[in-house]
């Protein structure tokens, strides 16, 4: 392995949790490098469903799990996640390391986001309301508080009071909403810090030392390439960089240490939140896929929009991330169809578009051009090897890999760990 990155190559929810869990069996360390608890990685262990939001998926395999410096962390949510997983027999506390450089999500971030989404009205982004955007805003504005800032209590008091004075003005005067109580925020933070103090450190040292020792380190991307703040469908994006390139800044390692980049992609497409979605199917078809695909947000529970596989999207991801292999998930959801359209290109104003557009207004005008592939109308969920799949399913997988520009090395055909085909 040594340094392997798993990135989402669509709009998030590609089943990265399943892919990371599969690869984590051979990993020594699993590292999250960006985002926060807007992510939701679902893994089924037998009949039990686990959804992790902040803690890297590696904890489910008992692996050392790092919350990297590029993340934004709500310590209260982390504690809840620890308690919930521990109560179900998963050891979290001794297995996690939290970067002192990661920024904190504080109560006012969530309040501001709620108000801001309301203010946007029809132009709302449809965020997860976890305070992600406002926390990254403060990071970029250099007024954020980092996990490491919790140690020096005097400095924490001063900085927190200063930050809250400003945020309360904003909440009360601009949004006419209620503010937060600085003493309560301070007290809660200090209690959380006391709990996690032994887990907080310079995580980039841990990761680099592991790589120097030729250990297997797995970098767990969150969200997806099309939600990248720079290269996604701006402004309908998240506030961080899910791209593989962010591993270096978010985990604190040089680019030359990355060996392998795997893109996770659904055999079709799904999308939550607002923004254009060229291959969206009609609601009747979406309904047929939602139940077998479990297409409800693992963080918010929202029903996801569903579309056919869009090779324009995944091709862009292959290019931007340097994806050399694809893990195709949810193939079994397509078992029911006679024919399966695959988007091979876009037409905009009667002209063919060579690449996925960067401007949202251009994307909104794009019409998908489809190639229709024959379905296989049989159960793929029991396939143990690629040759077990029906001919048309194999052709489908090969074709989407070819269109996206990367070979498919993993095919997942169900939610269970065993329903994984490794080529
Ligand atoms: P935020 O990340 O909460 O600011 O939300 C911004 C956009 O990204 C919204 O459309 C969310 O639905 C979407 N989003 C954020 N995280 C995920 C994810 O893990 N999966 C799918 N969509 C996500």
CSV table of C-alpha atoms and ligand atoms in Angstrom, one decimal:
chain,number,residue,atom,x,y,z
A,1,UNK,CA,0.0,0.0,0.0
A,2,UNK,CA,2.3,2.3,1.8
A,3,UNK,CA,0.5,5.7,1.2
A,4,UNK,CA,-2.9,5.2,-0.4
A,5,UNK,CA,-5.6,7.8,-0.9
A,6,UNK,CA,-9.3,7.1,-1.3
A,7,UNK,CA,-11.1,10.1,-2.9
A,8,UNK,CA,-14.7,10.5,-3.8
A,9,UNK,CA,-15.0,11.1,-7.5
A,10,UNK,CA,-18.6,12.3,-7.7
A,11,UNK,CA,-20.7,14.6,-5.4
A,12,UNK,CA,-19.9,12.6,-2.2
A,13,UNK,CA,-21.7,9.5,-0.9
A,14,UNK,CA,-19.9,7.3,-3.3
A,15,UNK,CA,-19.5,4.6,-0.7
A,16,UNK,CA,-16.0,5.7,0.3
A,17,UNK,CA,-16.6,4.4,3.8
A,18,UNK,CA,-17.1,0.9,2.4
A,19,UNK,CA,-14.0,1.2,0.2
A,20,UNK,CA,-11.8,2.6,3.1
A,21,UNK,CA,-13.1,-0.1,5.4
A,22,UNK,CA,-12.1,-2.8,2.9
A,23,UNK,CA,-8.6,-1.3,2.5
A,24,UNK,CA,-8.2,-0.6,6.2
A,25,UNK,CA,-7.9,-4.3,6.8
A,26,UNK,CA,-4.3,-4.0,5.6
A,27,UNK,CA,-3.6,-0.5,6.9
A,28,UNK,CA,-1.6,0.5,10.0
A,29,UNK,CA,-3.1,4.0,10.2
A,30,UNK,CA,-6.2,5.6,8.7
A,31,UNK,CA,-6.1,9.4,8.3
A,32,UNK,CA,-8.8,12.0,7.6
A,33,UNK,CA,-7.3,15.1,6.1
A,34,UNK,CA,-10.2,17.6,5.5
A,35,UNK,CA,-13.9,18.3,6.3
A,36,UNK,CA,-15.7,17.6,9.5
A,37,UNK,CA,-18.9,16.0,10.6
A,38,UNK,CA,-20.6,16.9,7.4
A,39,UNK,CA,-19.2,13.6,6.2
A,40,UNK,CA,-20.9,10.3,7.0
A,41,UNK,CA,-19.2,7.1,6.2
A,42,UNK,CA,-21.4,4.0,6.6
A,43,UNK,CA,-20.0,0.5,7.2
A,44,UNK,CA,-22.1,-2.6,7.9
A,45,UNK,CA,-20.5,-5.2,10.1
A,46,UNK,CA,-22.9,-8.2,9.7
A,47,UNK,CA,-26.4,-6.9,10.5
A,48,UNK,CA,-25.0,-3.8,12.4
A,49,UNK,CA,-24.8,-0.4,10.7
A,50,UNK,CA,-22.1,2.0,11.8
A,51,UNK,CA,-22.0,5.6,10.5
A,52,UNK,CA,-18.9,7.6,11.4
A,53,UNK,CA,-18.8,11.3,10.9
A,54,UNK,CA,-15.6,12.6,12.4
A,55,UNK,CA,-13.7,9.5,13.5
A,56,UNK,CA,-11.9,7.9,10.6
A,57,UNK,CA,-13.4,4.7,9.4
A,58,UNK,CA,-10.3,2.8,10.5
A,59,UNK,CA,-11.5,2.7,14.1
A,60,UNK,CA,-14.0,0.0,13.0
A,61,UNK,CA,-11.0,-2.2,12.3
A,62,UNK,CA,-9.3,-1.2,15.5
A,63,UNK,CA,-6.7,0.8,13.6
A,64,UNK,CA,-4.8,3.9,14.7
A,65,UNK,CA,-7.0,6.7,13.4
A,66,UNK,CA,-5.9,10.3,12.8
A,67,UNK,CA,-8.0,13.4,12.6
A,68,UNK,CA,-5.7,15.6,10.5
A,69,UNK,CA,-4.9,19.3,10.7
A,70,UNK,CA,-7.0,20.1,7.6
A,71,UNK,CA,-10.2,19.0,9.4
A,72,UNK,CA,-12.7,21.2,11.3
A,73,UNK,CA,-13.7,19.4,14.5
A,74,UNK,CA,-16.7,19.7,16.7
A,75,UNK,CA,-15.4,18.1,19.9
A,76,UNK,CA,-18.9,17.7,21.3
A,77,UNK,CA,-19.8,15.6,18.3
A,78,UNK,CA,-16.6,13.7,18.6
A,79,UNK,CA,-17.4,12.8,22.2
A,80,UNK,CA,-20.9,11.7,21.2
A,81,UNK,CA,-19.4,9.5,18.5
A,82,UNK,CA,-16.9,8.0,20.9
A,83,UNK,CA,-19.6,7.2,23.4
A,84,UNK,CA,-21.9,5.7,20.8
A,85,UNK,CA,-19.2,3.6,19.2
A,86,UNK,CA,-17.8,2.5,22.6
A,87,UNK,CA,-21.2,1.4,23.8
A,88,UNK,CA,-21.3,-0.9,20.7
A,89,UNK,CA,-17.9,-2.5,21.5
A,90,UNK,CA,-15.7,-0.3,19.2
A,91,UNK,CA,-12.6,1.1,21.0
A,92,UNK,CA,-12.2,4.8,20.1
A,93,UNK,CA,-10.4,6.7,22.8
A,94,UNK,CA,-7.0,4.8,22.7
A,95,UNK,CA,-7.1,4.6,18.9
A,96,UNK,CA,-7.6,8.2,17.9
A,97,UNK,CA,-5.1,11.0,17.5
A,98,UNK,CA,-6.3,14.6,17.0
A,99,UNK,CA,-4.2,17.2,15.2
A,100,UNK,CA,-3.5,20.3,17.3
A,101,UNK,CA,-3.7,22.2,14.1
A,102,UNK,CA,-7.3,21.3,13.2
A,103,UNK,CA,-9.8,24.1,13.6
A,104,UNK,CA,-12.7,24.0,16.1
A,105,UNK,CA,-16.3,24.1,15.1
A,106,UNK,CA,-17.9,26.3,17.9
A,107,UNK,CA,-21.6,26.8,18.7
A,108,UNK,CA,-21.8,30.1,17.0
A,109,UNK,CA,-20.6,28.6,13.7
A,110,UNK,CA,-23.8,26.4,13.6
A,111,UNK,CA,-26.0,29.4,14.5
A,112,UNK,CA,-24.5,31.6,11.9
A,113,UNK,CA,-24.8,28.9,9.2
A,114,UNK,CA,-28.5,28.4,10.0
A,115,UNK,CA,-29.1,32.1,9.7
A,116,UNK,CA,-27.1,32.4,6.5
A,117,UNK,CA,-28.9,29.5,4.8
A,118,UNK,CA,-32.2,31.2,5.7
A,119,UNK,CA,-30.9,34.5,4.4
A,120,UNK,CA,-30.0,32.9,1.1
A,121,UNK,CA,-33.5,31.8,0.5
A,122,UNK,CA,-33.9,30.3,-2.9
A,123,UNK,CA,-30.1,30.4,-3.3
A,124,UNK,CA,-29.5,28.3,-0.2
A,125,UNK,CA,-26.7,25.8,-0.7
A,126,UNK,CA,-28.5,23.0,1.2
A,127,UNK,CA,-25.6,22.6,3.6
A,128,UNK,CA,-25.5,20.0,6.4
A,129,UNK,CA,-25.9,22.8,9.0
A,130,UNK,CA,-22.9,21.4,11.0
A,131,UNK,CA,-21.1,24.7,11.1
A,132,UNK,CA,-18.5,23.6,8.5
A,133,UNK,CA,-18.5,26.7,6.2
A,134,UNK,CA,-18.4,29.3,9.0
A,135,UNK,CA,-15.5,27.4,10.8
A,136,UNK,CA,-13.5,27.3,7.5
A,137,UNK,CA,-14.3,31.0,7.0
A,138,UNK,CA,-12.8,31.8,10.4
A,139,UNK,CA,-9.8,29.7,9.5
A,140,UNK,CA,-9.2,31.7,6.3
A,141,UNK,CA,-9.8,35.0,8.1
A,142,UNK,CA,-7.2,34.0,10.7
A,143,UNK,CA,-9.6,34.3,13.6
A,144,UNK,CA,-10.3,30.6,14.1
A,145,UNK,CA,-9.5,28.7,17.2
A,146,UNK,CA,-7.5,25.5,16.8
A,147,UNK,CA,-7.6,22.3,18.9
A,148,UNK,CA,-4.1,23.2,20.2
A,149,UNK,CA,-5.4,26.6,21.5
A,150,UNK,CA,-7.4,24.8,24.2
A,151,UNK,CA,-4.3,24.0,26.3
A,152,UNK,CA,-3.4,27.6,27.4
A,153,UNK,CA,-6.5,28.6,29.4
A,154,UNK,CA,-5.6,32.3,29.7
A,155,UNK,CA,-5.1,32.7,26.1
A,156,UNK,CA,-8.2,30.7,25.3
A,157,UNK,CA,-10.3,32.9,27.6
A,158,UNK,CA,-9.1,36.0,25.9
A,159,UNK,CA,-9.4,34.7,22.3
A,160,UNK,CA,-12.8,33.1,22.9
A,161,UNK,CA,-14.3,36.2,24.5
A,162,UNK,CA,-13.0,38.3,21.7
A,163,UNK,CA,-14.4,35.9,19.0
A,164,UNK,CA,-17.7,35.6,20.8
A,165,UNK,CA,-18.1,39.4,21.2
A,166,UNK,CA,-17.8,39.7,17.4
A,167,UNK,CA,-20.0,36.7,16.6
A,168,UNK,CA,-22.7,37.8,18.9
A,169,UNK,CA,-22.8,41.3,17.3
A,170,UNK,CA,-23.1,39.5,14.0
A,171,UNK,CA,-25.9,37.2,15.2
A,172,UNK,CA,-27.8,39.9,17.0
A,173,UNK,CA,-27.4,42.9,14.7
A,174,UNK,CA,-27.2,41.4,11.2
A,175,UNK,CA,-29.3,38.3,11.6
A,176,UNK,CA,-31.5,39.5,14.5
A,177,UNK,CA,-30.9,36.1,16.2
A,178,UNK,CA,-29.8,35.1,19.7
A,179,UNK,CA,-26.1,34.9,20.5
A,180,UNK,CA,-24.1,32.5,22.6
A,181,UNK,CA,-23.0,32.6,26.3
A,182,UNK,CA,-19.2,32.9,26.4
A,183,UNK,CA,-18.9,31.4,29.8
A,184,UNK,CA,-20.9,28.3,28.8
A,185,UNK,CA,-18.9,27.9,25.6
A,186,UNK,CA,-15.6,28.2,27.6
A,187,UNK,CA,-16.8,25.7,30.2
A,188,UNK,CA,-17.9,23.1,27.7
A,189,UNK,CA,-14.7,23.4,25.7
A,190,UNK,CA,-12.5,23.0,28.7
A,191,UNK,CA,-14.4,19.9,29.8
A,192,UNK,CA,-14.1,18.5,26.3
A,193,UNK,CA,-10.4,19.3,26.2
A,194,UNK,CA,-9.8,17.6,29.6
A,195,UNK,CA,-11.4,14.5,28.1
A,196,UNK,CA,-9.4,14.5,24.8
A,197,UNK,CA,-6.1,16.1,26.0
A,198,UNK,CA,-4.1,12.9,25.7
A,199,UNK,CA,-5.2,12.4,22.1
A,200,UNK,CA,-4.1,15.8,20.9
A,201,UNK,CA,-0.7,16.0,19.3
A,202,UNK,CA,1.3,16.9,16.1
A,203,UNK,CA,-0.3,14.2,13.9
A,204,UNK,CA,1.9,15.0,10.9
A,205,UNK,CA,4.8,13.5,12.9
A,206,UNK,CA,2.9,10.3,13.5
A,207,UNK,CA,2.0,10.0,9.8
A,208,UNK,CA,5.4,10.8,8.5
A,209,UNK,CA,7.2,8.4,10.9
A,210,UNK,CA,4.8,5.7,9.9
A,211,UNK,CA,5.6,6.3,6.2
A,212,UNK,CA,9.3,6.4,6.9
A,213,UNK,CA,9.0,3.0,8.6
A,214,UNK,CA,7.2,1.7,5.4
A,215,UNK,CA,3.9,1.2,7.2
A,216,UNK,CA,0.6,1.3,5.4
A,217,UNK,CA,-1.1,4.6,5.7
A,218,UNK,CA,-4.6,5.0,4.2
A,219,UNK,CA,-5.9,8.6,3.6
A,220,UNK,CA,-9.7,8.7,3.9
A,221,UNK,CA,-11.2,11.4,1.7
A,222,UNK,CA,-14.5,12.9,2.6
A,223,UNK,CA,-17.3,14.3,0.4
A,224,UNK,CA,-16.3,14.2,-3.3
A,225,UNK,CA,-14.4,16.0,-6.0
A,226,UNK,CA,-17.4,17.9,-7.3
A,227,UNK,CA,-17.9,19.3,-3.8
A,228,UNK,CA,-14.3,20.7,-3.8
A,229,UNK,CA,-14.3,24.4,-2.9
A,230,UNK,CA,-12.0,25.2,-5.8
A,231,UNK,CA,-12.8,22.6,-8.5
A,232,UNK,CA,-16.3,21.5,-7.6
A,233,UNK,CA,-19.7,22.9,-8.7
A,234,UNK,CA,-19.1,26.3,-6.9
A,235,UNK,CA,-21.0,27.6,-5.0
A,236,UNK,CA,-22.8,24.3,-4.4
A,237,UNK,CA,-19.8,22.8,-2.7
A,238,UNK,CA,-18.4,22.2,0.7
A,239,UNK,CA,-15.8,24.6,2.2
A,240,UNK,CA,-12.7,22.4,2.0
A,241,UNK,CA,-10.7,20.5,-0.7
A,242,UNK,CA,-11.6,16.9,-0.9
A,243,UNK,CA,-9.1,16.5,-3.7
A,244,UNK,CA,-6.2,14.1,-3.3
A,245,UNK,CA,-3.8,17.1,-3.4
A,246,UNK,CA,-5.2,18.2,-0.1
A,247,UNK,CA,-3.7,15.2,1.6
A,248,UNK,CA,-0.4,17.0,1.7
A,249,UNK,CA,-1.7,20.2,3.4
A,250,UNK,CA,-4.4,18.4,5.5
A,251,UNK,CA,-2.3,15.6,6.8
A,252,UNK,CA,1.1,17.4,6.8
A,253,UNK,CA,3.1,15.2,4.4
A,254,UNK,CA,5.0,16.0,1.2
A,255,UNK,CA,3.3,15.1,-2.1
A,256,UNK,CA,6.1,12.7,-3.1
A,257,UNK,CA,5.1,10.3,-0.3
A,258,UNK,CA,1.8,9.4,-1.9
A,259,UNK,CA,1.9,6.1,-3.8
A,260,UNK,CA,-1.6,5.2,-4.8
A,261,UNK,CA,-4.8,7.1,-5.5
A,262,UNK,CA,-8.1,5.2,-5.7
A,263,UNK,CA,-11.3,7.0,-6.8
A,264,UNK,CA,-14.6,5.8,-5.4
A,265,UNK,CA,-17.5,6.1,-7.7
A,266,UNK,CA,-21.1,4.8,-7.6
A,267,UNK,CA,-22.2,2.8,-10.6
A,268,UNK,CA,-24.7,5.6,-11.0
A,269,UNK,CA,-24.7,9.1,-9.4
A,270,UNK,CA,-26.3,10.7,-6.4
A,271,UNK,CA,-26.4,14.2,-5.1
A,272,UNK,CA,-27.7,16.0,-2.0
A,273,UNK,CA,-28.1,19.7,-1.5
A,274,UNK,CA,-28.8,22.2,-4.3
A,275,UNK,CA,-27.1,22.8,-7.7
A,276,UNK,CA,-27.4,21.5,-11.3
A,277,UNK,CA,-27.4,17.7,-11.7
A,278,UNK,CA,-27.3,16.9,-15.5
A,279,UNK,CA,-28.0,13.2,-15.3
A,280,UNK,CA,-30.8,13.3,-12.7
A,281,UNK,CA,-33.5,10.7,-13.4
A,282,UNK,CA,-37.3,11.1,-12.9
A,283,UNK,CA,-38.7,10.5,-9.4
A,284,UNK,CA,-40.2,7.1,-10.3
A,285,UNK,CA,-36.8,5.7,-11.4
A,286,UNK,CA,-35.1,7.4,-8.4
A,287,UNK,CA,-37.6,5.7,-6.0
A,288,UNK,CA,-36.6,2.3,-7.4
A,289,UNK,CA,-32.9,3.0,-6.6
A,290,UNK,CA,-33.3,4.8,-3.3
A,291,UNK,CA,-34.3,1.9,-1.2
A,292,UNK,CA,-31.8,-0.7,-2.5
A,293,UNK,CA,-29.0,1.9,-2.6
A,294,UNK,CA,-29.8,3.3,0.9
A,295,UNK,CA,-29.9,6.7,-0.7
A,296,UNK,CA,-30.7,8.8,2.3
A,297,UNK,CA,-28.0,11.1,3.7
A,298,UNK,CA,-26.1,9.4,6.5
A,299,UNK,CA,-25.5,12.8,8.2
A,300,UNK,CA,-28.9,14.5,7.6
A,301,UNK,CA,-31.2,11.7,6.5
A,302,UNK,CA,-32.3,13.7,3.4
A,303,UNK,CA,-33.4,11.7,0.4
A,304,UNK,CA,-30.6,11.9,-2.2
A,305,UNK,CA,-31.2,12.9,-5.8
A,306,UNK,CA,-30.3,10.1,-8.2
A,307,UNK,CA,-28.9,10.1,-11.7
A,308,UNK,CA,-27.2,7.9,-14.2
A,309,UNK,CA,-23.5,7.4,-14.3
A,310,UNK,CA,-21.9,10.6,-15.6
A,311,UNK,CA,-18.5,10.0,-17.2
A,312,UNK,CA,-17.9,13.7,-17.6
A,313,UNK,CA,-17.9,14.0,-13.8
A,314,UNK,CA,-15.7,11.0,-13.1
A,315,UNK,CA,-13.3,11.9,-16.0
A,316,UNK,CA,-12.8,15.3,-14.4
A,317,UNK,CA,-12.1,13.6,-11.0
A,318,UNK,CA,-9.7,11.1,-12.6
A,319,UNK,CA,-7.8,14.1,-14.1
A,320,UNK,CA,-7.8,16.4,-11.0
A,321,UNK,CA,-7.0,13.7,-8.4
A,322,UNK,CA,-4.5,11.6,-10.5
A,323,UNK,CA,-6.8,8.6,-10.0
A,324,UNK,CA,-5.2,5.5,-11.3
A,325,UNK,CA,-7.9,3.0,-10.3
A,326,UNK,CA,-11.5,3.1,-9.6
A,327,UNK,CA,-13.6,1.4,-7.0
A,328,UNK,CA,-17.1,1.1,-8.3
A,329,UNK,CA,-19.8,0.7,-5.7
A,330,UNK,CA,-23.5,-0.1,-5.6
A,331,UNK,CA,-23.4,-2.1,-8.8
A,332,UNK,CA,-26.2,-4.3,-7.5
A,333,UNK,CA,-28.6,-1.4,-7.5
A,334,UNK,CA,-28.6,-1.5,-11.3
A,335,UNK,CA,-29.6,-5.3,-11.4
A,336,UNK,CA,-33.2,-4.3,-12.0
A,337,UNK,CA,-32.9,-2.4,-15.3
A,338,UNK,CA,-33.4,-3.7,-18.8
A,339,UNK,CA,-31.2,-0.9,-20.2
A,340,UNK,CA,-28.9,1.5,-18.4
A,341,UNK,CA,-28.0,4.9,-19.9
A,342,UNK,CA,-24.5,6.3,-19.3
A,343,UNK,CA,-23.7,9.9,-19.9
A,344,UNK,CA,-20.7,10.1,-22.3
A,345,UNK,CA,-20.7,13.8,-22.9
A,346,UNK,CA,-22.6,17.1,-22.8
A,347,UNK,CA,-24.3,19.3,-25.4
A,348,UNK,CA,-24.6,23.0,-24.6
A,349,UNK,CA,-26.5,25.2,-27.0
A,350,UNK,CA,-26.2,22.6,-29.7
A,351,UNK,CA,-22.5,22.3,-29.3
A,352,UNK,CA,-20.6,19.4,-27.8
A,353,UNK,CA,-18.7,20.2,-24.6
A,354,UNK,CA,-15.3,18.6,-24.3
A,355,UNK,CA,-14.8,18.9,-20.6
A,356,UNK,CA,-17.0,19.3,-17.5
A,357,UNK,CA,-17.5,23.1,-17.2
A,358,UNK,CA,-16.2,25.1,-14.3
A,359,UNK,CA,-19.0,27.7,-14.4
A,360,UNK,CA,-22.2,26.7,-12.7
A,361,UNK,CA,-24.2,28.7,-15.3
A,362,UNK,CA,-22.6,26.7,-18.1
A,363,UNK,CA,-23.3,23.4,-16.3
A,364,UNK,CA,-26.9,24.4,-15.8
A,365,UNK,CA,-27.3,24.6,-19.7
A,366,UNK,CA,-25.7,21.3,-20.4
A,367,UNK,CA,-27.7,18.4,-21.7
A,368,UNK,CA,-26.3,14.9,-21.2
A,369,UNK,CA,-25.5,12.8,-24.2
A,370,UNK,CA,-26.3,9.1,-23.4
A,371,UNK,CA,-25.0,5.8,-24.6
A,372,UNK,CA,-27.4,3.0,-23.6
A,373,UNK,CA,-26.0,-0.2,-22.3
A,374,UNK,CA,-27.9,-3.4,-22.0
A,375,UNK,CA,-28.9,-4.4,-18.4
A,376,UNK,CA,-28.3,-7.9,-16.9
A,377,UNK,CA,-31.5,-8.4,-15.0
A,378,UNK,CA,-30.0,-10.8,-12.5
A,379,UNK,CA,-28.7,-10.7,-9.0
A,380,UNK,CA,-25.0,-9.6,-8.7
A,381,UNK,CA,-25.0,-9.4,-4.9
A,382,UNK,CA,-23.5,-12.9,-4.5
A,383,UNK,CA,-20.7,-12.5,-7.0
A,384,UNK,CA,-17.3,-13.2,-5.4
A,385,UNK,CA,-15.1,-12.6,-8.4
A,386,UNK,CA,-15.3,-10.5,-11.5
A,387,UNK,CA,-16.0,-13.6,-13.6
A,388,UNK,CA,-19.0,-14.4,-11.4
A,389,UNK,CA,-20.7,-11.2,-12.7
A,390,UNK,CA,-23.1,-11.5,-15.7
A,391,UNK,CA,-21.5,-10.6,-19.1
A,392,UNK,CA,-23.5,-7.4,-19.4
A,393,UNK,CA,-22.5,-6.3,-15.8
A,394,UNK,CA,-18.9,-6.9,-16.7
A,395,UNK,CA,-19.3,-5.0,-19.9
A,396,UNK,CA,-20.9,-2.1,-18.0
A,397,UNK,CA,-18.1,-1.9,-15.5
A,398,UNK,CA,-15.4,-2.0,-18.2
A,399,UNK,CA,-17.2,0.6,-20.2
A,400,UNK,CA,-17.6,3.1,-17.4
A,401,UNK,CA,-14.0,2.6,-16.5
A,402,UNK,CA,-13.0,3.2,-20.1
A,403,UNK,CA,-15.1,6.3,-20.3
A,404,UNK,CA,-13.8,7.7,-17.0
A,405,UNK,CA,-10.2,7.0,-18.0
A,406,UNK,CA,-9.1,4.6,-15.2
A,407,UNK,CA,-9.4,0.9,-14.8
A,408,UNK,CA,-11.8,-0.6,-12.3
A,409,UNK,CA,-10.0,-2.6,-9.6
A,410,UNK,CA,-12.8,-3.0,-7.0
A,411,UNK,CA,-16.5,-3.7,-7.6
A,412,UNK,CA,-18.8,-3.6,-4.6
A,413,UNK,CA,-22.1,-5.4,-4.9
A,414,UNK,CA,-23.8,-4.9,-1.5
A,415,UNK,CA,-23.4,-3.4,1.9
A,416,UNK,CA,-21.7,-6.3,3.6
A,417,UNK,CA,-17.9,-6.5,3.8
A,418,UNK,CA,-17.9,-9.8,2.0
A,419,UNK,CA,-19.8,-8.3,-1.0
A,420,UNK,CA,-16.6,-6.9,-2.5
A,421,UNK,CA,-14.8,-8.0,-5.7
A,422,UNK,CA,-11.1,-7.3,-5.9
A,423,UNK,CA,-9.6,-7.6,-9.3
B,1,LIG,P1,-21.5,21.7,4.0
B,1,LIG,O1,-20.3,20.8,3.7
B,1,LIG,O2,-22.3,21.2,5.2
B,1,LIG,O3,-21.2,23.1,4.0
B,1,LIG,O4,-22.6,21.5,2.7
B,1,LIG,C1,-22.2,22.0,1.4
B,1,LIG,C2,-22.7,21.1,0.4
B,1,LIG,O5,-22.0,19.9,0.4
B,1,LIG,C3,-24.2,20.6,0.5
B,1,LIG,O6,-24.8,20.4,-0.7
B,1,LIG,C4,-24.1,19.3,1.2
B,1,LIG,O7,-25.2,18.4,1.0
B,1,LIG,C5,-22.8,18.7,0.5
B,1,LIG,N1,-22.1,17.8,1.4
B,1,LIG,C6,-21.2,18.0,2.3
B,1,LIG,N2,-20.7,16.9,2.8
B,1,LIG,C7,-21.2,15.9,2.1
B,1,LIG,C8,-21.0,14.5,2.0
B,1,LIG,O8,-20.3,13.9,2.8
B,1,LIG,N3,-21.8,13.8,1.1
B,1,LIG,C9,-22.6,14.4,0.2
B,1,LIG,N4,-22.8,15.7,0.2
B,1,LIG,C10,-22.1,16.5,1.1
